[in-house]
Coordinates of N, CA and C in Angstrom, one line a residue:
M272 N 13.6 15.1 8.7 CA 13.3 13.8 9.4 C 12.5 12.9 8.4
P273 N 12.8 11.6 8.5 CA 12.1 10.7 7.6 C 10.6 10.7 7.9
L274 N 9.8 10.4 6.9 CA 8.4 10.2 7.1 C 8.1 8.9 7.8
R275 N 8.9 7.9 7.5 CA 8.7 6.6 8.1 C 10.1 6.1 8.6
L276 N 10.2 5.7 9.8 CA 11.5 5.2 10.4 C 11.2 3.9 11.0
G277 N 12.0 2.9 10.6 CA 11.9 1.5 11.1 C 12.5 1.3 12.4
D278 N 12.5 0.1 12.9 CA 13.1 -0.3 14.2 C 14.6 -0.5 14.0
H279 N 15.4 -0.3 15.1 CA 16.8 -0.5 15.1 C 17.5 0.3 14.1
V280 N 17.3 1.6 14.0 CA 18.0 2.5 13.1 C 19.0 3.2 13.9
F281 N 20.2 3.2 13.4 CA 21.3 4.0 14.1 C 21.8 5.0 13.1
V282 N 21.9 6.3 13.6 CA 22.4 7.4 12.8 C 23.6 8.0 13.5
G283 N 24.7 8.0 12.7 CA 26.0 8.4 13.2 C 26.0 10.0 13.4
Q284 N 26.9 10.4 14.2 CA 27.1 11.8 14.6 C 27.3 12.6 13.3
G285 N 26.7 13.8 13.2 CA 26.8 14.7 12.1 C 26.2 14.3 10.9
S286 N 25.3 13.3 10.9 CA 24.6 12.9 9.7 C 23.4 13.7 9.5
V287 N 23.0 13.8 8.2 CA 21.7 14.5 7.9 C 20.8 13.5 7.2
V288 N 19.6 13.3 7.7 CA 18.7 12.4 7.1 C 17.4 13.1 6.7
Q289 N 17.2 13.1 5.3 CA 16.0 13.7 4.8 C 15.2 12.7 4.0
A290 N 15.4 11.4 4.2 CA 14.8 10.4 3.4 C 13.3 10.3 3.6
A291 N 12.6 9.7 2.6 CA 11.1 9.5 2.8 C 10.9 8.3 3.7
T292 N 11.8 7.3 3.6 CA 11.6 6.1 4.3 C 13.0 5.5 4.7
V293 N 13.1 5.1 6.0 CA 14.3 4.4 6.4 C 13.8 3.1 7.1
G294 N 14.2 2.0 6.5 CA 13.7 0.7 7.0 C 14.2 0.3 8.3
S295 N 14.1 -1.0 8.7 CA 14.5 -1.5 10.0 C 16.0 -2.1 9.8
H296 N 16.7 -2.0 10.9 CA 18.1 -2.6 11.0 C 19.0 -1.9 10.0
V297 N 18.9 -0.5 10.0 CA 19.7 0.3 9.1 C 20.8 1.0 10.0
Y298 N 22.0 1.0 9.5 CA 23.1 1.7 10.1 C 23.6 2.8 9.1
I299 N 23.5 4.1 9.6 CA 23.9 5.2 8.9 C 25.2 5.8 9.5
G300 N 26.3 5.7 8.8 CA 27.6 6.1 9.4 C 27.7 7.6 9.7
H301 N 28.7 7.9 10.5 CA 29.0 9.3 10.8 C 29.1 10.2 9.6
G302 N 28.6 11.4 9.6 CA 28.7 12.3 8.6 C 28.0 12.0 7.2
A303 N 27.2 11.0 7.2 CA 26.5 10.7 6.0 C 25.4 11.7 5.7
V304 N 25.0 11.8 4.5 CA 23.9 12.7 4.1 C 22.9 11.9 3.2
I305 N 21.7 11.8 3.7 CA 20.7 11.1 3.0 C 19.7 12.1 2.4
G306 N 19.7 12.1 1.0 CA 18.9 13.1 0.3 C 17.4 13.0 0.4
E307 N 16.7 14.0 0.0 CA 15.3 14.1 0.1 C 14.6 13.0 -0.7
F308 N 13.6 12.4 -0.1 CA 12.8 11.4 -0.7 C 13.5 10.1 -1.1
A309 N 14.7 9.9 -0.5 CA 15.4 8.6 -0.7 C 14.6 7.5 0.1
I310 N 14.7 6.3 -0.4 CA 14.1 5.2 0.3 C 15.2 4.2 0.6
I311 N 15.4 3.9 1.9 CA 16.4 3.0 2.4 C 15.6 1.8 2.9
K312 N 15.8 0.6 2.3 CA 15.1 -0.6 2.7 C 15.7 -1.2 3.9
D313 N 15.3 -2.4 4.3 CA 15.8 -3.0 5.6 C 17.2 -3.6 5.4
Y314 N 17.9 -3.6 6.5 CA 19.2 -4.2 6.6 C 20.2 -3.6 5.7
V315 N 20.3 -2.3 5.7 CA 21.2 -1.5 4.9 C 22.3 -0.8 5.7
R316 N 23.5 -0.8 5.2 CA 24.5 0.0 5.8 C 25.0 1.1 4.9
V317 N 24.9 2.3 5.4 CA 25.4 3.5 4.7 C 26.8 3.9 5.3
L318 N 27.8 3.8 4.6 CA 29.1 4.1 5.1 C 29.4 5.5 5.5
E319 N 30.3 5.7 6.4 CA 30.6 7.1 6.8 C 30.9 8.0 5.7
G320 N 30.4 9.3 5.7 CA 30.7 10.3 4.8 C 29.9 10.1 3.4
S321 N 29.1 9.1 3.3 CA 28.4 8.9 2.0 C 27.4 9.9 1.8
V322 N 27.1 10.2 0.5 CA 26.1 11.2 0.2 C 25.1 10.4 -0.7
V323 N 23.9 10.1 -0.2 CA 22.9 9.4 -0.9 C 22.1 10.5 -1.6
P324 N 22.0 10.4 -3.0 CA 21.3 11.5 -3.7 C 19.8 11.4 -3.5
P325 N 19.1 12.5 -3.7 CA 17.6 12.5 -3.6 C 17.0 11.4 -4.5
N326 N 15.9 10.9 -4.0 CA 15.1 9.9 -4.7 C 15.8 8.5 -4.9
M327 N 17.0 8.3 -4.4 CA 17.6 7.0 -4.6 C 16.9 6.0 -3.8
V328 N 16.8 4.8 -4.3 CA 16.2 3.6 -3.6 C 17.3 2.6 -3.4
I329 N 17.5 2.3 -2.1 CA 18.6 1.4 -1.7 C 17.9 0.1 -1.3
P330 N 18.2 -1.0 -2.1 CA 17.6 -2.3 -1.8 C 18.1 -2.9 -0.5
S331 N 17.2 -3.8 0.0 CA 17.6 -4.5 1.3 C 18.9 -5.2 1.1
F332 N 19.6 -5.3 2.3 CA 20.9 -6.0 2.4 C 22.0 -5.4 1.5
S333 N 21.9 -4.1 1.4 CA 23.0 -3.4 0.6 C 23.9 -2.6 1.5
I334 N 25.2 -2.5 1.0 CA 26.1 -1.6 1.6 C 26.3 -0.5 0.5
V335 N 26.2 0.7 1.0 CA 26.4 1.8 0.0 C 27.5 2.8 0.5
G336 N 28.2 3.4 -0.4 CA 29.2 4.3 0.0 C 29.6 5.2 -1.2
G337 N 30.2 6.3 -0.9 CA 30.7 7.2 -2.0 C 29.9 8.5 -2.0
Q338 N 30.4 9.4 -2.9 CA 29.8 10.7 -3.1 C 29.7 11.0 -4.5
P339 N 28.6 10.7 -5.2 CA 27.3 10.2 -4.7 C 27.4 8.7 -4.3
A340 N 26.6 8.3 -3.4 CA 26.6 6.9 -2.9 C 26.1 6.0 -4.1
R341 N 26.6 4.8 -4.0 CA 26.2 3.7 -4.9 C 26.3 2.4 -4.1
V342 N 25.7 1.4 -4.6 CA 25.8 0.0 -3.9 C 27.1 -0.5 -4.2
I343 N 27.9 -0.9 -3.1 CA 29.2 -1.4 -3.3 C 29.4 -2.8 -2.7
G344 N 28.3 -3.3 -2.1 CA 28.4 -4.6 -1.5 C 27.1 -5.1 -1.0
E345 N 27.1 -6.3 -0.4 CA 25.9 -6.9 0.1 C 26.1 -7.3 1.6
V346 N 25.1 -7.1 2.4 CA 25.1 -7.5 3.8 C 24.6 -8.9 3.8
P347 N 25.3 -9.9 4.5 CA 24.8 -11.2 4.6 C 23.6 -11.2 5.5
E348 N 22.6 -12.1 5.1 CA 21.4 -12.2 5.9 C 21.8 -12.6 7.4
G349 N 21.2 -11.9 8.3 CA 21.5 -12.1 9.8 C 22.6 -11.2 10.2
G350 N 23.2 -10.4 9.3 CA 24.3 -9.5 9.7 C 23.8 -8.3 10.5
H351 N 22.6 -8.1 10.7 CA 22.1 -6.9 11.5 C 22.6 -6.9 12.9
D352 N 22.9 -8.1 13.5 CA 23.4 -8.1 14.9 C 24.7 -7.3 15.0
A353 N 25.6 -7.5 14.0 CA 26.9 -6.9 14.0 C 26.7 -5.4 13.8
F354 N 25.7 -4.9 13.1 CA 25.4 -3.5 12.9 C 25.1 -2.9 14.3
E355 N 24.2 -3.6 15.0 CA 23.7 -3.0 16.3 C 24.9 -2.9 17.3
L356 N 25.7 -3.9 17.4 CA 26.8 -3.9 18.3 C 27.8 -2.8 17.9
E357 N 28.1 -2.7 16.6 CA 29.1 -1.7 16.2 C 28.5 -0.3 16.4
A358 N 27.2 -0.1 16.2 CA 26.7 1.2 16.4 C 26.8 1.6 17.9
L359 N 26.6 0.7 18.8 CA 26.7 1.0 20.2 C 28.1 1.3 20.6
Q360 N 29.1 0.5 20.0 CA 30.5 0.8 20.3 C 31.0 2.1 19.7
D361 N 30.4 2.5 18.6 CA 30.9 3.8 18.0 C 30.2 5.0 18.6
G362 N 29.3 4.8 19.5 CA 28.6 5.9 20.2 C 27.5 6.5 19.3
A363 N 27.0 5.7 18.3 CA 25.9 6.2 17.5 C 24.7 6.3 18.4
H364 N 23.7 7.1 17.9 CA 22.5 7.3 18.7 C 21.3 6.9 17.8
V365 N 20.2 6.7 18.6 CA 18.9 6.4 17.9 C 18.1 7.6 18.0
P366 N 17.7 8.2 16.8 CA 16.9 9.4 16.8 C 15.5 9.2 17.4
S367 N 15.0 10.1 18.1 CA 13.7 10.0 18.7 C 12.7 10.3 17.6
G368 N 11.6 9.7 17.6 CA 10.7 10.1 16.5 C 9.4 9.6 16.5

């Protein structure tokens, strides 16, 4: 479990999160794996099935995907509302913590 977890974080079913920090307004897709000590900044989207390597730092407003994950796009500012709605529609859950 992350050492620090921000607000409005959605974690898809079957995902494994071992990050040091997960910022606010982060969407982690189904089946994603977040490696140890990774740092995920605010307003980030991790695509389904992505594998974020240990110690990776993901900048704010990034979209990451792949195995291993890499930055493949940018989230427009204000795009967090779409993340929250999509997460609710996909049946994602908010981890307690």
